[in-house]
Coordinates of C-alpha atoms in Angstrom, one line a residue:
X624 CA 31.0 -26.7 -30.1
X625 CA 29.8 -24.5 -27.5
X626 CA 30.6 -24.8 -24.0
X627 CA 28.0 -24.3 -21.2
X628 CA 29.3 -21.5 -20.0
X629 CA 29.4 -19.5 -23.3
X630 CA 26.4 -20.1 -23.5
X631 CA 25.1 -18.7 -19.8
X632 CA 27.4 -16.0 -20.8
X633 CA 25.4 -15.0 -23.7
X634 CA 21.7 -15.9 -21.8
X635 CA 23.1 -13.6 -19.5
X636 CA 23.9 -11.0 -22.1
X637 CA 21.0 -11.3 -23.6
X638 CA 18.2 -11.0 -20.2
X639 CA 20.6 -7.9 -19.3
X640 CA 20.1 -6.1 -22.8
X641 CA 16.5 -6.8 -22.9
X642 CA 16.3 -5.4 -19.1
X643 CA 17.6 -2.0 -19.9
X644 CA 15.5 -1.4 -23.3
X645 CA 12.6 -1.4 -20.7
X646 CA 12.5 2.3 -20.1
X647 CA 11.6 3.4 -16.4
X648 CA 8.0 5.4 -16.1
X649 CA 7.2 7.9 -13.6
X650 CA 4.0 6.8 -12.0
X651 CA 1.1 9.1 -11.8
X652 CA -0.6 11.4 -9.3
X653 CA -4.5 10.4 -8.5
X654 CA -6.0 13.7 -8.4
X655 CA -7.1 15.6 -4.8
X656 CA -10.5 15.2 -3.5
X657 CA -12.2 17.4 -0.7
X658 CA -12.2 16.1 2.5
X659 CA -13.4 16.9 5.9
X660 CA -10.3 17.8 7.8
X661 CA -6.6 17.2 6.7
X662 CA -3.4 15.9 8.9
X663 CA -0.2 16.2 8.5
X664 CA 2.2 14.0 11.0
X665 CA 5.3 12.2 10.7
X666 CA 5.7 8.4 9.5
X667 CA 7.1 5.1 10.3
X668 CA 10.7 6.1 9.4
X669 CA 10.3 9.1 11.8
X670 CA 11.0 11.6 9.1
X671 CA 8.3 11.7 6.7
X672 CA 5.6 13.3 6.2
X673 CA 2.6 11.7 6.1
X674 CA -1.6 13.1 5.0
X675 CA -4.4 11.5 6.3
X676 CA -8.1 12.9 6.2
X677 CA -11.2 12.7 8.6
X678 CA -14.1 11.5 8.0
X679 CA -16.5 12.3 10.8
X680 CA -19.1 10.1 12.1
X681 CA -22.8 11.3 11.5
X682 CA -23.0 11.4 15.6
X683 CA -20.0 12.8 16.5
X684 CA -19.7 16.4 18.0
X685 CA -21.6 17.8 14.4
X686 CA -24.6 16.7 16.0
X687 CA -26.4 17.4 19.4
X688 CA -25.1 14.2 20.9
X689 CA -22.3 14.5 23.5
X690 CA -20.6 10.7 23.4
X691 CA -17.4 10.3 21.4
X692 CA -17.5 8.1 18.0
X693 CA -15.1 5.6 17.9
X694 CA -12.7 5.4 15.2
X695 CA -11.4 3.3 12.3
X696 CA -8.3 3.5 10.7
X697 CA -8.3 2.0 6.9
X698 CA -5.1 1.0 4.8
X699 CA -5.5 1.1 1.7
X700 CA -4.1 -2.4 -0.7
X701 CA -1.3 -2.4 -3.2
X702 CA 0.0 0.7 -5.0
X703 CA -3.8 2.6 -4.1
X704 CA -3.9 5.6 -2.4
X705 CA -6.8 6.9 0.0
X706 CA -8.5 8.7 -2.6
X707 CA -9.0 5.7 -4.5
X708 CA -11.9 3.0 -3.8
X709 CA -12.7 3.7 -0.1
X710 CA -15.6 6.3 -0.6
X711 CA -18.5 4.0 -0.1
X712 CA -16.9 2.4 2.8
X713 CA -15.9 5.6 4.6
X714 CA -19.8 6.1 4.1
X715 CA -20.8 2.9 5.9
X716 CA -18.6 3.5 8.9
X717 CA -20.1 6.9 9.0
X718 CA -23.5 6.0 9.1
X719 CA -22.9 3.4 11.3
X720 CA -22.4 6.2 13.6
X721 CA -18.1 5.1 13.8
X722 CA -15.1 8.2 12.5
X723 CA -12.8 6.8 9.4
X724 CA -9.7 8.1 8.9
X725 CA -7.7 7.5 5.9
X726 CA -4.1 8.0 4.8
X727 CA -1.1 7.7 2.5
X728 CA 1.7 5.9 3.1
X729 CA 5.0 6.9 2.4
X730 CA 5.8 8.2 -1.4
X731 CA 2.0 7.4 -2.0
X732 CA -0.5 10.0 -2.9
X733 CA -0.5 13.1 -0.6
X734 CA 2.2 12.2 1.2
X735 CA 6.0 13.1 0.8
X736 CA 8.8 10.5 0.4
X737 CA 11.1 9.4 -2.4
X738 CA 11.6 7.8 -4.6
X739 CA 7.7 7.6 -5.4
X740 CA 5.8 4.6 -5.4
X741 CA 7.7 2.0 -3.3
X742 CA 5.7 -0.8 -2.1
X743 CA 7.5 -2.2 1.6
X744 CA 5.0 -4.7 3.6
X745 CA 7.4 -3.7 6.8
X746 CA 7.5 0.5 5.7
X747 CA 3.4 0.6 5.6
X748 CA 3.3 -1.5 8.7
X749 CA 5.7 1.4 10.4
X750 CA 3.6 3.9 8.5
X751 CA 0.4 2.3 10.1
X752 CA 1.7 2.3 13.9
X753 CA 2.8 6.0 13.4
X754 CA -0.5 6.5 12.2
X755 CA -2.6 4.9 15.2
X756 CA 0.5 6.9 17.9
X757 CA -0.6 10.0 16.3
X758 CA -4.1 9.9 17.2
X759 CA -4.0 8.1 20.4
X760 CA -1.1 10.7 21.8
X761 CA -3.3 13.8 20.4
X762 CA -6.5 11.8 22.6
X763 CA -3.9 12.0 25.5
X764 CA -2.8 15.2 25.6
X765 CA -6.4 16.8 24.3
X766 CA -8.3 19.7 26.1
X767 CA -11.5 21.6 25.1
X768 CA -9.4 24.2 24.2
X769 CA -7.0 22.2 21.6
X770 CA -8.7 23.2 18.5
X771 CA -6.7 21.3 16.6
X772 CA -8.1 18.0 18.7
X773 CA -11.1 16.8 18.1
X774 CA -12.4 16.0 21.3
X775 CA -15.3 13.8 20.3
X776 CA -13.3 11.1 18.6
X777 CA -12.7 8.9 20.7
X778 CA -9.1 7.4 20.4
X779 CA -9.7 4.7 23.2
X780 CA -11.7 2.7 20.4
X781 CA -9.9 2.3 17.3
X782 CA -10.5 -0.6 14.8
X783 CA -8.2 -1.5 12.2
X784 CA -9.6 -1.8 8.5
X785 CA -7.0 -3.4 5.4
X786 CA -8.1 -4.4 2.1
X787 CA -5.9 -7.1 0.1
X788 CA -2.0 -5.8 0.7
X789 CA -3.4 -3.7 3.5
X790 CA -5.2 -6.7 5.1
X791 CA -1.7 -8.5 5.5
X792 CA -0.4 -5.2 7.0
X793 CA -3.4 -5.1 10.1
X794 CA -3.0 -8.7 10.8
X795 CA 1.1 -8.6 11.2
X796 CA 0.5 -5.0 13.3
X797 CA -1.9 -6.7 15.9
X798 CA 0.3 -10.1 16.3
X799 CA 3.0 -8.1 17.7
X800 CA 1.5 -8.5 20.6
X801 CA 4.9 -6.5 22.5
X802 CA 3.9 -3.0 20.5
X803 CA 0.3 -2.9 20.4
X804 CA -1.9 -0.3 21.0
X805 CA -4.1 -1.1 23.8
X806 CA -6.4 1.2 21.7
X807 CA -6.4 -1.3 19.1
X808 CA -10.1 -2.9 20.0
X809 CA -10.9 -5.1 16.5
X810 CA -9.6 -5.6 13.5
X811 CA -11.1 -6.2 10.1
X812 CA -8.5 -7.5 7.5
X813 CA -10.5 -7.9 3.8
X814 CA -9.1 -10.3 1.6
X815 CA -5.7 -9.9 3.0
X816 CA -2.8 -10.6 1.1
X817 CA -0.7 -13.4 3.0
X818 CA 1.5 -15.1 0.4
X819 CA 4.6 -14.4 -1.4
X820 CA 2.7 -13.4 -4.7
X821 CA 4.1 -15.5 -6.8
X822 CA 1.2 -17.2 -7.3
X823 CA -0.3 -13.8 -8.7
X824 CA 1.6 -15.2 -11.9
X825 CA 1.9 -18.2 -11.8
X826 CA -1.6 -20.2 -10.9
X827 CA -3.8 -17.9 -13.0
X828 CA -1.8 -19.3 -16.7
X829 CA -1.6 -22.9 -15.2
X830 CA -5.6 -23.1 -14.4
X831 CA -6.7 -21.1 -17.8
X832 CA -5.0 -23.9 -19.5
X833 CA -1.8 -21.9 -20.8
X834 CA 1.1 -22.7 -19.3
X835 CA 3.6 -20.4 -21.4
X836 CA 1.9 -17.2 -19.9
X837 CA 3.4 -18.5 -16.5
X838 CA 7.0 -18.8 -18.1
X839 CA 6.2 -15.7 -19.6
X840 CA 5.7 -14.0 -16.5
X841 CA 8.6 -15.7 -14.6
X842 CA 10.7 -14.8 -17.3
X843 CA 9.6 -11.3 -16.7
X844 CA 9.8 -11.5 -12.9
X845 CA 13.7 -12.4 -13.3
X846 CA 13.8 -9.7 -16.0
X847 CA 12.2 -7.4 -13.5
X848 CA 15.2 -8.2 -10.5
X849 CA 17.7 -7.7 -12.8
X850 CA 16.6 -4.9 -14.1
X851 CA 16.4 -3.1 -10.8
X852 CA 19.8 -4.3 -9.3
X853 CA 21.6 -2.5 -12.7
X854 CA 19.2 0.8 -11.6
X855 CA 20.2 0.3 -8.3
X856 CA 24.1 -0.7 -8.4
X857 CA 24.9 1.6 -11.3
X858 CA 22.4 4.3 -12.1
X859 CA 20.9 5.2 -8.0
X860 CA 17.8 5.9 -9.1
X861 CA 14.5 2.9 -9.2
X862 CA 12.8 0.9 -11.9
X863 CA 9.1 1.1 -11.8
X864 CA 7.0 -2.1 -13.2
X865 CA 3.0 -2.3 -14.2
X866 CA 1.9 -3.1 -11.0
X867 CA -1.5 -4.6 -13.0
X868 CA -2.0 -6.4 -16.6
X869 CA -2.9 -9.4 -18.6
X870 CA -1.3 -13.0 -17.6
X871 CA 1.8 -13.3 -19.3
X872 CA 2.9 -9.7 -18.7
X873 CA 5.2 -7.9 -17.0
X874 CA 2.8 -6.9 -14.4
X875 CA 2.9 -7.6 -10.7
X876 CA -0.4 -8.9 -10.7
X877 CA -2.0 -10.9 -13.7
X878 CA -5.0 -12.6 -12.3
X879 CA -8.2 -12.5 -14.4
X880 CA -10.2 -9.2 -13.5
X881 CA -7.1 -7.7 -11.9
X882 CA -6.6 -5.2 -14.6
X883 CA -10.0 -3.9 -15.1
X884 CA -10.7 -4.1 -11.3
X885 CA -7.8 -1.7 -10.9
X886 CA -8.9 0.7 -13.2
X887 CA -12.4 1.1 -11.8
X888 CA -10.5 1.6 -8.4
X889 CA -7.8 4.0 -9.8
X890 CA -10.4 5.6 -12.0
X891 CA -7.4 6.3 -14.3
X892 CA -7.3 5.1 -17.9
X893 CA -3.6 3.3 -17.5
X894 CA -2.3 2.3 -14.7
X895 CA -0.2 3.5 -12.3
X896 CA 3.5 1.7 -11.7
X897 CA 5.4 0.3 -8.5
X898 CA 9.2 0.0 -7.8
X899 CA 8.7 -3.8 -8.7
X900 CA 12.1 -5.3 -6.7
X901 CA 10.9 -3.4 -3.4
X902 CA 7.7 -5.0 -3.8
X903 CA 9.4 -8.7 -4.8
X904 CA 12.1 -8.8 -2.0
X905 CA 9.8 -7.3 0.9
X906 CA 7.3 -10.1 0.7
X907 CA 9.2 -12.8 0.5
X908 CA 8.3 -16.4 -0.8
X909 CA 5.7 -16.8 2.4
X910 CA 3.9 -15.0 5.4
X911 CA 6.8 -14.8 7.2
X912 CA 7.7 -12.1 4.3
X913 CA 5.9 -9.5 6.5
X914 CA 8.2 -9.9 9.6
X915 CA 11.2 -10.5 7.6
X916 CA 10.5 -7.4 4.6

């Protein structure tokens, strides 16, 4: 007979074989749009460089009125990149008579980093304060002869826009009450992602009445860690996941309408991939997982 740990030994076997036939994918690049007027500055990890792009306000300095626009910064959700779904609000803000500026964070679109594509709750955070120094210390040191300022923005008034990932990420930056901008005036946080995630998996297969797509998707998950510590450990070098697909799958999100709602956002015809462990040990199993990532 068997003992149990033969058996463990060989469940182990087998979850590590299966873990390495999964082959790792470079994600792709969302192609370049025009935009008003580009930034380069560094990020969070005071190294990087990050893009960003203006949008000006329909009364800022374009016009004949003399009074500075206020500004709002948006942060894009999980594994988008500024080019990617935030057009018709960019519109709204403009018309509204408020400047939107948009960026990358680290290994994400435009900007520079690597590996590519790793999703870090406390990184963006760090990439989103770097983001709001930049323009409040260009408002501070600004003249009307700075033509690389723009002196009608007005960098005293900045609002803080995050969809879904990105909505977490605005909500953790303005409870640290200790490093706050006093720029920082409001702060709009969309559907904001505040859990651990899990339940991306998990609760969709339990309420549509199928069960084994949740162990399907746990099974995956565990698959997924694994995977990434033998990349890690032994190879130096990431393991990239779906960061979208169908319950039961090896994607990071599975809820119904996630996988066609991404690819109207991506405008892409597969979707792109995350560095899956980055993503699962940075959240953590609660909202403290922001503070903690």
């Amino acid at each position: 007979m068997i003992g149990k740990s033969a058996i463990y030994a060989i469940a182990l076997a087998v979850m590590v074989a299966v873990s390495l036939t999964i082959s790792p994918e470079e994600p792709f690049q969302s192609p370049l749009v025009a935009k008003t007027k580009a930034v380069e500055y560094i990020g969070g990890d005071g190294k990087t460089t990050l893009r960003g792009h203006w949008y000006y306000s329909n009364k800022s300095s374009k016009s004949s009125q003399s009074s500075s626009s206020p500004i709002i910064i948006m942060a894009h959700g999980f594994g988008l990149t500024q080019d990617q779904g935030l057009q018709s609000y960019v519109q709204a803000f403009q018309q509204a008579g408020m400047n939107a500026f948009t960026f990358d964070y680290a290994t994400f679109g435009q900007s520079d980093g690597l590996p590519r594509h790793q999703i870090s709750p406390f990184d963006h955070v760090a990439d989103l304060r770097a983001t709001i120094d930049m323009i409040t210390t260009k408002n501070e040191n600004k003249s009307s002869t700075d033509v690389d300022v723009d002196v009608d923005v007005d960098a005293t008034r900045i609002g803080l826009w995050g969809t879904s990932l990105a909505g977490g990420h605005v909500l953790q930056y303005s409870s640290d009450q200790t490093h706050i901008n006093s720029a920082v005036r409001a702060v709009v946080s969309q559907v904001p992602h505040l859990a651990s995630g899990m339940e991306s998996v998990v609760i969709p297969s339990l309420t549509s009445g199928n069960p084994l797509d949740a162990i399907k998707g746990l099974g995956y998950f565990a698959l997924g860690l694994i995977k990434w510590s033998l990349y890690t450990l032994f190879l130096n070098k990431p393991a990239y996941y779906p960061m979208v697909g169908l319950p039961g799958s090896a994607a990071m999100m599975q809820n119904p309408g996630d996988y066609s709602g991404y690819l109207k956002l991506a405008q892409q015809t597969e979707m792109p991939k995350s560095t899956a462990a980055s993503t699962a040990a940075s959240t953590g199993t609660n909202a403290d997982g922001w503070v903690n990532a």
